[in-house]
Amino acid sequence: MDWSWLTGRLSADYLPQDPVTIGAAVGMPLAILAVLVAITYFKKWGYIWNEWVTTLDAKKIGIMYMGIALLMLARGGADALMLRAQTALEPLGIELFDTQTFQEVFTAHGSIMIFFVAMGAMFGLINIALPLLLGTRDVAYPFLNSVSFWLFFAGMVIINSSLVFGGFSNGGWLGYPPLTGLEYNPGPGVDYWIWALQISGIGSLLSGINFTVTILKHRAPGMTLMKMPIFAWSVLVAMVLVMLAFPVLTATLGMLALDRVAGMHFFTSDGGGNPMMYINLIWAWGHPEVYILILPAFGIFSEVVATFARKRLFGYATMVAALIGIMFLSFVVWQHHFFTMGAGANVNAFFGIMTMIIAIPTGVKLFNWIFTMYKGSIRFTAPMIWFMCFAVTFTIGGVSGVLMAVPALDFQVHNTMFLVAHFHNVIIGGVVFGYFAGIYYWWPKVFGFTLHDGIGKLAAYAWQVGFVLAFIPLYILGLMGAVRRLDSYDDPTWQPLFIVSGIGVGVIALGFALMVIGMAYSVWKRKELADTTGDPWDGRTLEWSVPSPAPFYNFAITPRVSHRDEWWERKKAGLKVPTRSDYKDIELPKNSALGVYIAVAAGLIGIGFIWHIWWLAIVALIAVVVFVIKRTFDDDTEYTISADTLYKLDKEARA
Amino acid sequence: MTSHAAHIKEKAANATLGFWLYLMTDIMIFASLFATFVILRDGTNGGPSGQELFNLEFVMAETFLLLVSSFTCGLAYLAIKHGQKRRTLVLLGTTITLGIGFLSLELYEFGELYLAGHDWTHSAFLSAFFTLVGTHGLHILIGIIWAIALGDYISKRGTTPDAVRKFSLFALFWHFLDLVWIFIFTVVYLLGAIS
Ligand code: HEM
Ligand SMILES: [Cu+2]
């Protein structure tokens, strides 16, 4: 009997073969099993289902995003350690991986770091902070928000399960064809990569719409666009970029998938296909993507610097102008990622110049922060230390970017370690440090206690030192001609630099460990570290006007805004105690499990396509349609909290 | 206005804005597919080009069906706004029928190409053609399913403000697909037949 209609191309051949992968493939399910057993043992399923899985509260969804992002940071970090261990030790004759596995590991590292760490942490922080900063109760579409999160989760599960069954793509984080085409990669690895990104990418797209409408329509009364905290501005611009760029990713991955499952010829090297088309499309998404990641980090730093310098942000209007400038410019620079791939000198010159121009608004922002600090009474707390590390590191990364914007120079360093150093310079020194600053800054608002400041600073220093050790050598290696993505280099004189770089990754790992230790320690000491005022940093914006942890309804009374630094001005003017008549009935979304169901079905569509189990894909697709229709035509999705209850709850929270 | 009514109104405004933004993202998807089609249209791999394959009269018929369906959809929207339930349902039913007619013609065209041995595996041009036109067709299919669910909702609950709001989004979607089709008609079929 032929069962292939039932199980597609699943077969035991796809089980892992080498010891490292087998170890991971056995360990991961065991760890998950242990967690599941623990939940059952402590009878926490009801709590998890009701309080977390089905929640539509943006803050809780944000916390879940952050949890996954940190977990994935550990996974991607382990990949990084292995990669640099290989290049440090290989000349000594210690070979950790064969070439194929090495390629799978760097592909996994890049894909996981961008899509599941950076994107996850970004949406996490936006969910946690944005509604509070805007003085609103929730995002525009709470249910869609839950769908987005669970799609992200489904993508995460898919990308990680390839470790156990089927192996990872070896096509790099952007999966250039024809390498990722059927001809060179017939196995399921690339399909895992495609569907993990496709599913979580659609989640991101929906989030982009959701947060844009939230910002445009859900601001507290009186908060004009030019009175929004700059973080909201940076999120708005980033989300517009999401809406414009992510559909391109969706279409591009879709076409690659069609090449692979339907034998089409979009990006194949035969049949009239054109791989360069893919490279253009993927960077038309990819370059805006790097700005999608960095802009919210800029926004966080703007809030952090103003708060800890105790001054209003310098040059608010120029900040907004810079953001909008970046929004437009980020769509006219993508070709700088392939200067070497055959466009003429004039095309290269145009994109080179545009790339240099985009560095200007980026630089403007740096000066704004420095002028904000100038003559401020600065408190060097952990978030501020992350900012100081960022200011130095990111600038170096920006300068190396401008260097590569010169096509003639880029021909020398393109696809070398120099490029690798550049983008880690801006991503670690910019995106990651920014989101970490956000974690330390807003942690008390969601959990009700601050993170231990000393350990936090120590972690920042470890990351900074580790970063310098790990990546400055790569600049030098790249200039000398060390091509990226190789598991072995011929020139023995390069080895010392690779060893330094390997040590640097170790120091970064230490920094990460310090963060986790700091969190555990702070949970343990949460009584001493408790934030009783709701305003631990003497903040300026509305999130600090509500008790910590922020109640599920965010604001008992919808705030009226008349200043940019509304909370700061109110404190100066003297706070009024609200009376019973200030409270009104409010409506909040009911929990819903449909978000999870939709994501599970979407994940099964992916599995169906990865393993060619077509009936599964079809059934799951129908399920998605049914769930969506069910939700669209359900009018009973909210409940009311009466003014009385709210009054009581608020009194308790403030006591 | 009570705070509850204000809340409902605000939600409706949000939904409309969000839907416009969604349409914008969909335009970006189609833009990517159009760009790819334009780049790959000469990649016929020695096989036939659009000029040899397309039957403009047939495509005109498809276009006609879709345009009329857009018109009946607009009339249905007017009807639901005036609270005319029966009229709304009849016009919506007409729209659905015309949509199904369009889709059938498209599938017939695809089937003919397939049977003549010009399927999507033969050249980049055919891959891009089937994907671009097929993606539009898929949208039409989604629109039809949506319209059926909408008709069911209206027949049960009547022409409530909620129903009008839901209908307005559907109408936007349907007109949008019409617009995309005009582009497909021009870029894929007309320019294909001329060049
Ligand atoms: C200050 C402005 C910046 C300039 C002028 C700039 C310039 C460049 C150029 C010219 C390249 C291509 C080099 C090559 O492939 O040979 C590049 C690559 C890259 N940049 Fe930047 N960049 C800037 C900021 C950023 C930021 C803020 C990020 C991320 C947050 C970023 C992330 C990346 C990534 C991920 C790559 C390439 C990755 C790959 O090829 O795999 N850059 N940059
Ligand atoms: Cu770029």
mmCIF file of C-alpha atoms in Angstrom, chain A residues 344-566:
data_model
loop_
_atom_site.group_PDB
_atom_site.id
_atom_site.type_symbol
_atom_site.label_atom_id
_atom_site.label_comp_id
_atom_site.label_asym_id
_atom_site.label_seq_id
_atom_site.Cartn_x
_atom_site.Cartn_y
_atom_site.Cartn_z
ATOM 1 C CA GLY A 344 26.331 49.738 -14.547
ATOM 2 C CA ALA A 345 28.468 52.479 -13.060
ATOM 3 C CA ASN A 346 25.649 55.036 -13.245
ATOM 4 C CA VAL A 347 23.211 52.885 -11.336
ATOM 5 C CA ASN A 348 25.849 52.191 -8.712
ATOM 6 C CA ALA A 349 26.637 55.885 -8.443
ATOM 7 C CA PHE A 350 22.986 56.798 -7.904
ATOM 8 C CA PHE A 351 22.424 54.235 -5.175
ATOM 9 C CA GLY A 352 25.787 55.007 -3.606
ATOM 10 C CA ILE A 353 24.871 58.668 -3.278
ATOM 11 C CA MET A 354 21.399 57.919 -1.934
ATOM 12 C CA THR A 355 23.001 55.650 0.642
ATOM 13 C CA MET A 356 25.309 58.401 1.794
ATOM 14 C CA ILE A 357 22.363 60.766 2.032
ATOM 15 C CA ILE A 358 20.422 58.424 4.305
ATOM 16 C CA ALA A 359 23.269 58.609 6.776
ATOM 17 C CA ILE A 360 22.486 62.316 7.294
ATOM 18 C CA PRO A 361 19.113 62.041 9.062
ATOM 19 C CA THR A 362 20.592 59.172 11.033
ATOM 20 C CA GLY A 363 23.414 61.429 12.168
ATOM 21 C CA VAL A 364 20.998 64.246 12.997
ATOM 22 C CA LYS A 365 19.372 62.043 15.589
ATOM 23 C CA LEU A 366 22.649 61.337 17.294
ATOM 24 C CA PHE A 367 23.310 65.029 17.708
ATOM 25 C CA ASN A 368 19.827 65.522 19.104
ATOM 26 C CA TRP A 369 20.486 63.014 21.860
ATOM 27 C CA ILE A 370 23.828 64.535 22.671
ATOM 28 C CA PHE A 371 22.295 68.006 22.895
ATOM 29 C CA THR A 372 19.542 66.604 25.075
ATOM 30 C CA MET A 373 22.192 65.377 27.475
ATOM 31 C CA TYR A 374 24.104 68.654 27.309
ATOM 32 C CA LYS A 375 23.696 70.453 30.642
ATOM 33 C CA GLY A 376 21.184 67.880 31.801
ATOM 34 C CA SER A 377 21.433 66.379 35.261
ATOM 35 C CA ILE A 378 22.157 62.909 34.000
ATOM 36 C CA ARG A 379 21.551 59.744 35.993
ATOM 37 C CA PHE A 380 23.638 56.853 34.754
ATOM 38 C CA THR A 381 21.193 54.019 35.239
ATOM 39 C CA ALA A 382 21.335 50.787 33.246
ATOM 40 C CA PRO A 383 19.166 52.074 30.352
ATOM 41 C CA MET A 384 21.434 55.099 30.105
ATOM 42 C CA ILE A 385 24.531 52.902 30.026
ATOM 43 C CA TRP A 386 23.016 50.998 27.115
ATOM 44 C CA PHE A 387 22.556 54.346 25.431
ATOM 45 C CA MET A 388 26.172 55.378 25.998
ATOM 46 C CA CYS A 389 27.387 52.079 24.545
ATOM 47 C CA PHE A 390 25.049 52.543 21.616
ATOM 48 C CA ALA A 391 26.166 56.101 20.872
ATOM 49 C CA VAL A 392 29.756 55.015 20.393
ATOM 50 C CA THR A 393 29.206 51.651 18.760
ATOM 51 C CA PHE A 394 26.458 52.620 16.375
ATOM 52 C CA THR A 395 28.452 55.558 15.100
ATOM 53 C CA ILE A 396 31.319 53.287 14.117
ATOM 54 C CA GLY A 397 28.840 51.043 12.309
ATOM 55 C CA GLY A 398 27.323 54.000 10.510
ATOM 56 C CA VAL A 399 30.730 55.149 9.337
ATOM 57 C CA SER A 400 31.608 51.729 7.975
ATOM 58 C CA GLY A 401 28.258 51.760 6.191
ATOM 59 C CA VAL A 402 29.067 55.057 4.529
ATOM 60 C CA LEU A 403 32.422 53.624 3.483
ATOM 61 C CA MET A 404 30.686 50.741 1.761
ATOM 62 C CA ALA A 405 28.300 53.155 0.115
ATOM 63 C CA VAL A 406 31.213 54.046 -2.145
ATOM 64 C CA PRO A 407 30.809 51.410 -4.873
ATOM 65 C CA ALA A 408 34.496 51.379 -5.755
ATOM 66 C CA LEU A 409 35.389 50.579 -2.171
ATOM 67 C CA ASP A 410 32.548 48.133 -1.799
ATOM 68 C CA PHE A 411 33.988 45.998 -4.578
ATOM 69 C CA GLN A 412 36.862 45.291 -2.195
ATOM 70 C CA VAL A 413 34.919 44.561 0.978
ATOM 71 C CA HIS A 414 31.577 43.247 -0.280
ATOM 72 C CA ASN A 415 30.824 39.798 1.097
ATOM 73 C CA THR A 416 33.807 39.894 3.381
ATOM 74 C CA MET A 417 34.086 39.956 7.153
ATOM 75 C CA PHE A 418 34.098 43.750 6.846
ATOM 76 C CA LEU A 419 30.439 43.671 5.848
ATOM 77 C CA VAL A 420 29.696 41.215 8.629
ATOM 78 C CA ALA A 421 31.330 43.604 11.079
ATOM 79 C CA HIS A 422 29.304 46.530 9.696
ATOM 80 C CA PHE A 423 25.902 45.057 10.121
ATOM 81 C CA HIS A 424 26.620 43.564 13.513
ATOM 82 C CA ASN A 425 27.958 46.933 14.468
ATOM 83 C CA VAL A 426 24.648 48.608 13.680
ATOM 84 C CA ILE A 427 22.408 45.746 14.692
ATOM 85 C CA ILE A 428 24.019 44.825 18.016
ATOM 86 C CA GLY A 429 25.184 48.341 18.801
ATOM 87 C CA GLY A 430 21.912 49.862 17.622
ATOM 88 C CA VAL A 431 18.939 47.537 17.550
ATOM 89 C CA VAL A 432 19.927 45.162 20.325
ATOM 90 C CA PHE A 433 21.277 47.775 22.720
ATOM 91 C CA GLY A 434 18.181 49.872 22.066
ATOM 92 C CA TYR A 435 15.765 47.066 22.843
ATOM 93 C CA PHE A 436 17.782 46.132 25.924
ATOM 94 C CA ALA A 437 17.541 49.732 27.112
ATOM 95 C CA GLY A 438 13.793 49.390 26.564
ATOM 96 C CA ILE A 439 13.670 46.199 28.625
ATOM 97 C CA TYR A 440 15.422 47.819 31.598
ATOM 98 C CA TYR A 441 13.414 51.007 31.224
ATOM 99 C CA TRP A 442 9.892 49.554 30.985
ATOM 100 C CA TRP A 443 10.385 46.423 33.044
ATOM 101 C CA PRO A 444 8.997 48.007 36.252
ATOM 102 C CA LYS A 445 5.914 49.182 34.372
ATOM 103 C CA VAL A 446 4.888 45.642 33.458
ATOM 104 C CA PHE A 447 6.218 43.679 36.428
ATOM 105 C CA GLY A 448 5.997 46.155 39.275
ATOM 106 C CA PHE A 449 9.648 46.011 40.295
ATOM 107 C CA THR A 450 12.838 47.373 38.753
ATOM 108 C CA LEU A 451 15.685 45.239 37.490
ATOM 109 C CA HIS A 452 18.801 45.300 39.628
ATOM 110 C CA ASP A 453 20.701 48.262 38.263
ATOM 111 C CA GLY A 454 24.242 47.151 39.118
ATOM 112 C CA ILE A 455 23.958 43.772 37.399
ATOM 113 C CA GLY A 456 22.270 45.488 34.479
ATOM 114 C CA LYS A 457 25.184 47.858 34.010
ATOM 115 C CA LEU A 458 27.640 45.009 34.306
ATOM 116 C CA ALA A 459 25.772 43.174 31.555
ATOM 117 C CA ALA A 460 25.942 46.269 29.342
ATOM 118 C CA TYR A 461 29.692 46.575 29.846
ATOM 119 C CA ALA A 462 30.185 42.893 29.066
ATOM 120 C CA TRP A 463 28.182 43.242 25.849
ATOM 121 C CA GLN A 464 30.163 46.315 24.883
ATOM 122 C CA VAL A 465 33.587 44.794 25.539
ATOM 123 C CA GLY A 466 32.521 41.525 23.950
ATOM 124 C CA PHE A 467 31.261 43.380 20.936
ATOM 125 C CA VAL A 468 34.558 45.177 20.378
ATOM 126 C CA LEU A 469 36.556 41.975 20.767
ATOM 127 C CA ALA A 470 34.255 39.981 18.517
ATOM 128 C CA PHE A 471 33.806 42.416 15.645
ATOM 129 C CA ILE A 472 36.681 44.883 15.375
ATOM 130 C CA PRO A 473 38.958 41.985 14.314
ATOM 131 C CA LEU A 474 36.425 41.166 11.607
ATOM 132 C CA TYR A 475 36.859 44.635 10.098
ATOM 133 C CA ILE A 476 40.581 43.996 9.817
ATOM 134 C CA LEU A 477 40.097 40.500 8.461
ATOM 135 C CA GLY A 478 37.609 41.767 5.914
ATOM 136 C CA LEU A 479 39.973 44.450 4.688
ATOM 137 C CA MET A 480 42.607 41.775 4.230
ATOM 138 C CA GLY A 481 40.182 39.787 2.117
ATOM 139 C CA ALA A 482 38.603 37.226 4.444
ATOM 140 C CA VAL A 483 35.419 36.218 2.629
ATOM 141 C CA ARG A 484 32.331 35.728 4.813
ATOM 142 C CA ARG A 485 30.526 32.420 5.386
ATOM 143 C CA LEU A 486 33.571 30.127 5.119
ATOM 144 C CA ASP A 487 34.284 27.398 7.618
ATOM 145 C CA SER A 488 37.990 27.372 6.912
ATOM 146 C CA TYR A 489 40.596 29.973 5.874
ATOM 147 C CA ASP A 490 43.918 29.208 4.262
ATOM 148 C CA ASP A 491 46.012 32.039 5.678
ATOM 149 C CA PRO A 492 47.428 31.010 9.095
ATOM 150 C CA THR A 493 48.363 34.612 9.941
ATOM 151 C CA TRP A 494 44.649 35.384 10.283
ATOM 152 C CA GLN A 495 44.172 32.925 13.065
ATOM 153 C CA PRO A 496 45.018 35.218 16.021
ATOM 154 C CA LEU A 497 42.290 37.628 14.937
ATOM 155 C CA PHE A 498 39.784 34.815 14.653
ATOM 156 C CA ILE A 499 40.729 33.677 18.145
ATOM 157 C CA VAL A 500 40.196 37.190 19.547
ATOM 158 C CA SER A 501 36.842 37.267 17.808
ATOM 159 C CA GLY A 502 35.916 33.895 19.293
ATOM 160 C CA ILE A 503 36.800 35.144 22.772
ATOM 161 C CA GLY A 504 34.659 38.214 22.131
ATOM 162 C CA VAL A 505 31.614 36.065 21.448
ATOM 163 C CA GLY A 506 32.300 34.344 24.747
ATOM 164 C CA VAL A 507 32.271 37.704 26.532
ATOM 165 C CA ILE A 508 28.982 38.589 24.855
ATOM 166 C CA ALA A 509 27.591 35.282 26.084
ATOM 167 C CA LEU A 510 28.705 36.299 29.552
ATOM 168 C CA GLY A 511 26.819 39.569 29.110
ATOM 169 C CA PHE A 512 23.701 37.662 28.169
ATOM 170 C CA ALA A 513 24.139 35.379 31.171
ATOM 171 C CA LEU A 514 24.461 38.454 33.388
ATOM 172 C CA MET A 515 21.176 39.780 32.053
ATOM 173 C CA VAL A 516 19.411 36.533 32.817
ATOM 174 C CA ILE A 517 21.027 36.327 36.246
ATOM 175 C CA GLY A 518 20.028 39.930 36.884
ATOM 176 C CA MET A 519 16.434 39.140 35.992
ATOM 177 C CA ALA A 520 16.359 36.074 38.228
ATOM 178 C CA TYR A 521 17.946 37.993 41.064
ATOM 179 C CA SER A 522 15.478 40.840 40.683
ATOM 180 C CA VAL A 523 12.541 38.455 40.733
ATOM 181 C CA TRP A 524 13.932 37.031 43.933
ATOM 182 C CA LYS A 525 14.419 40.481 45.466
ATOM 183 C CA ARG A 526 11.226 41.892 44.004
ATOM 184 C CA LYS A 527 10.035 43.164 47.393
ATOM 185 C CA GLU A 528 13.092 45.372 47.839
ATOM 186 C CA LEU A 529 13.037 46.446 44.208
ATOM 187 C CA ALA A 530 9.288 47.063 44.153
ATOM 188 C CA ASP A 531 8.103 50.142 42.302
ATOM 189 C CA THR A 532 5.441 51.522 44.611
ATOM 190 C CA THR A 533 4.944 54.887 42.940
ATOM 191 C CA GLY A 534 4.432 53.756 39.361
ATOM 192 C CA ASP A 535 7.046 56.322 38.413
ATOM 193 C CA PRO A 536 10.439 54.870 39.329
ATOM 194 C CA TRP A 537 12.508 57.033 36.969
ATOM 195 C CA ASP A 538 10.712 60.334 37.525
ATOM 196 C CA GLY A 539 9.438 59.946 33.975
ATOM 197 C CA ARG A 540 7.954 62.371 31.506
ATOM 198 C CA THR A 541 5.345 60.458 29.546
ATOM 199 C CA LEU A 542 1.944 58.977 30.367
ATOM 200 C CA GLU A 543 2.974 55.383 31.054
ATOM 201 C CA TRP A 544 4.457 56.594 34.335
ATOM 202 C CA SER A 545 1.152 58.098 35.435
ATOM 203 C CA VAL A 546 -0.438 54.707 36.049
ATOM 204 C CA PRO A 547 0.430 52.282 38.860
ATOM 205 C CA SER A 548 3.021 49.545 38.315
ATOM 206 C CA PRO A 549 2.383 46.887 37.184
ATOM 207 C CA ALA A 550 0.072 48.636 34.752
ATOM 208 C CA PRO A 551 -3.499 47.412 35.284
ATOM 209 C CA PHE A 552 -5.204 45.460 32.503
ATOM 210 C CA TYR A 553 -7.311 48.496 31.600
ATOM 211 C CA ASN A 554 -4.175 50.716 31.430
ATOM 212 C CA PHE A 555 -5.896 53.963 32.348
ATOM 213 C CA ALA A 556 -8.805 54.097 34.746
ATOM 214 C CA ILE A 557 -9.558 57.568 33.463
ATOM 215 C CA THR A 558 -8.736 58.458 29.885
ATOM 216 C CA PRO A 559 -6.089 61.176 30.177
ATOM 217 C CA ARG A 560 -6.484 64.556 28.467
ATOM 218 C CA VAL A 561 -3.242 65.683 26.966
ATOM 219 C CA SER A 562 -2.011 69.212 26.494
ATOM 220 C CA HIS A 563 1.775 68.806 26.529
ATOM 221 C CA ARG A 564 4.400 66.719 24.832
ATOM 222 C CA ASP A 565 5.815 65.693 28.205
ATOM 223 C CA GLU A 566 2.351 65.440 29.673
#
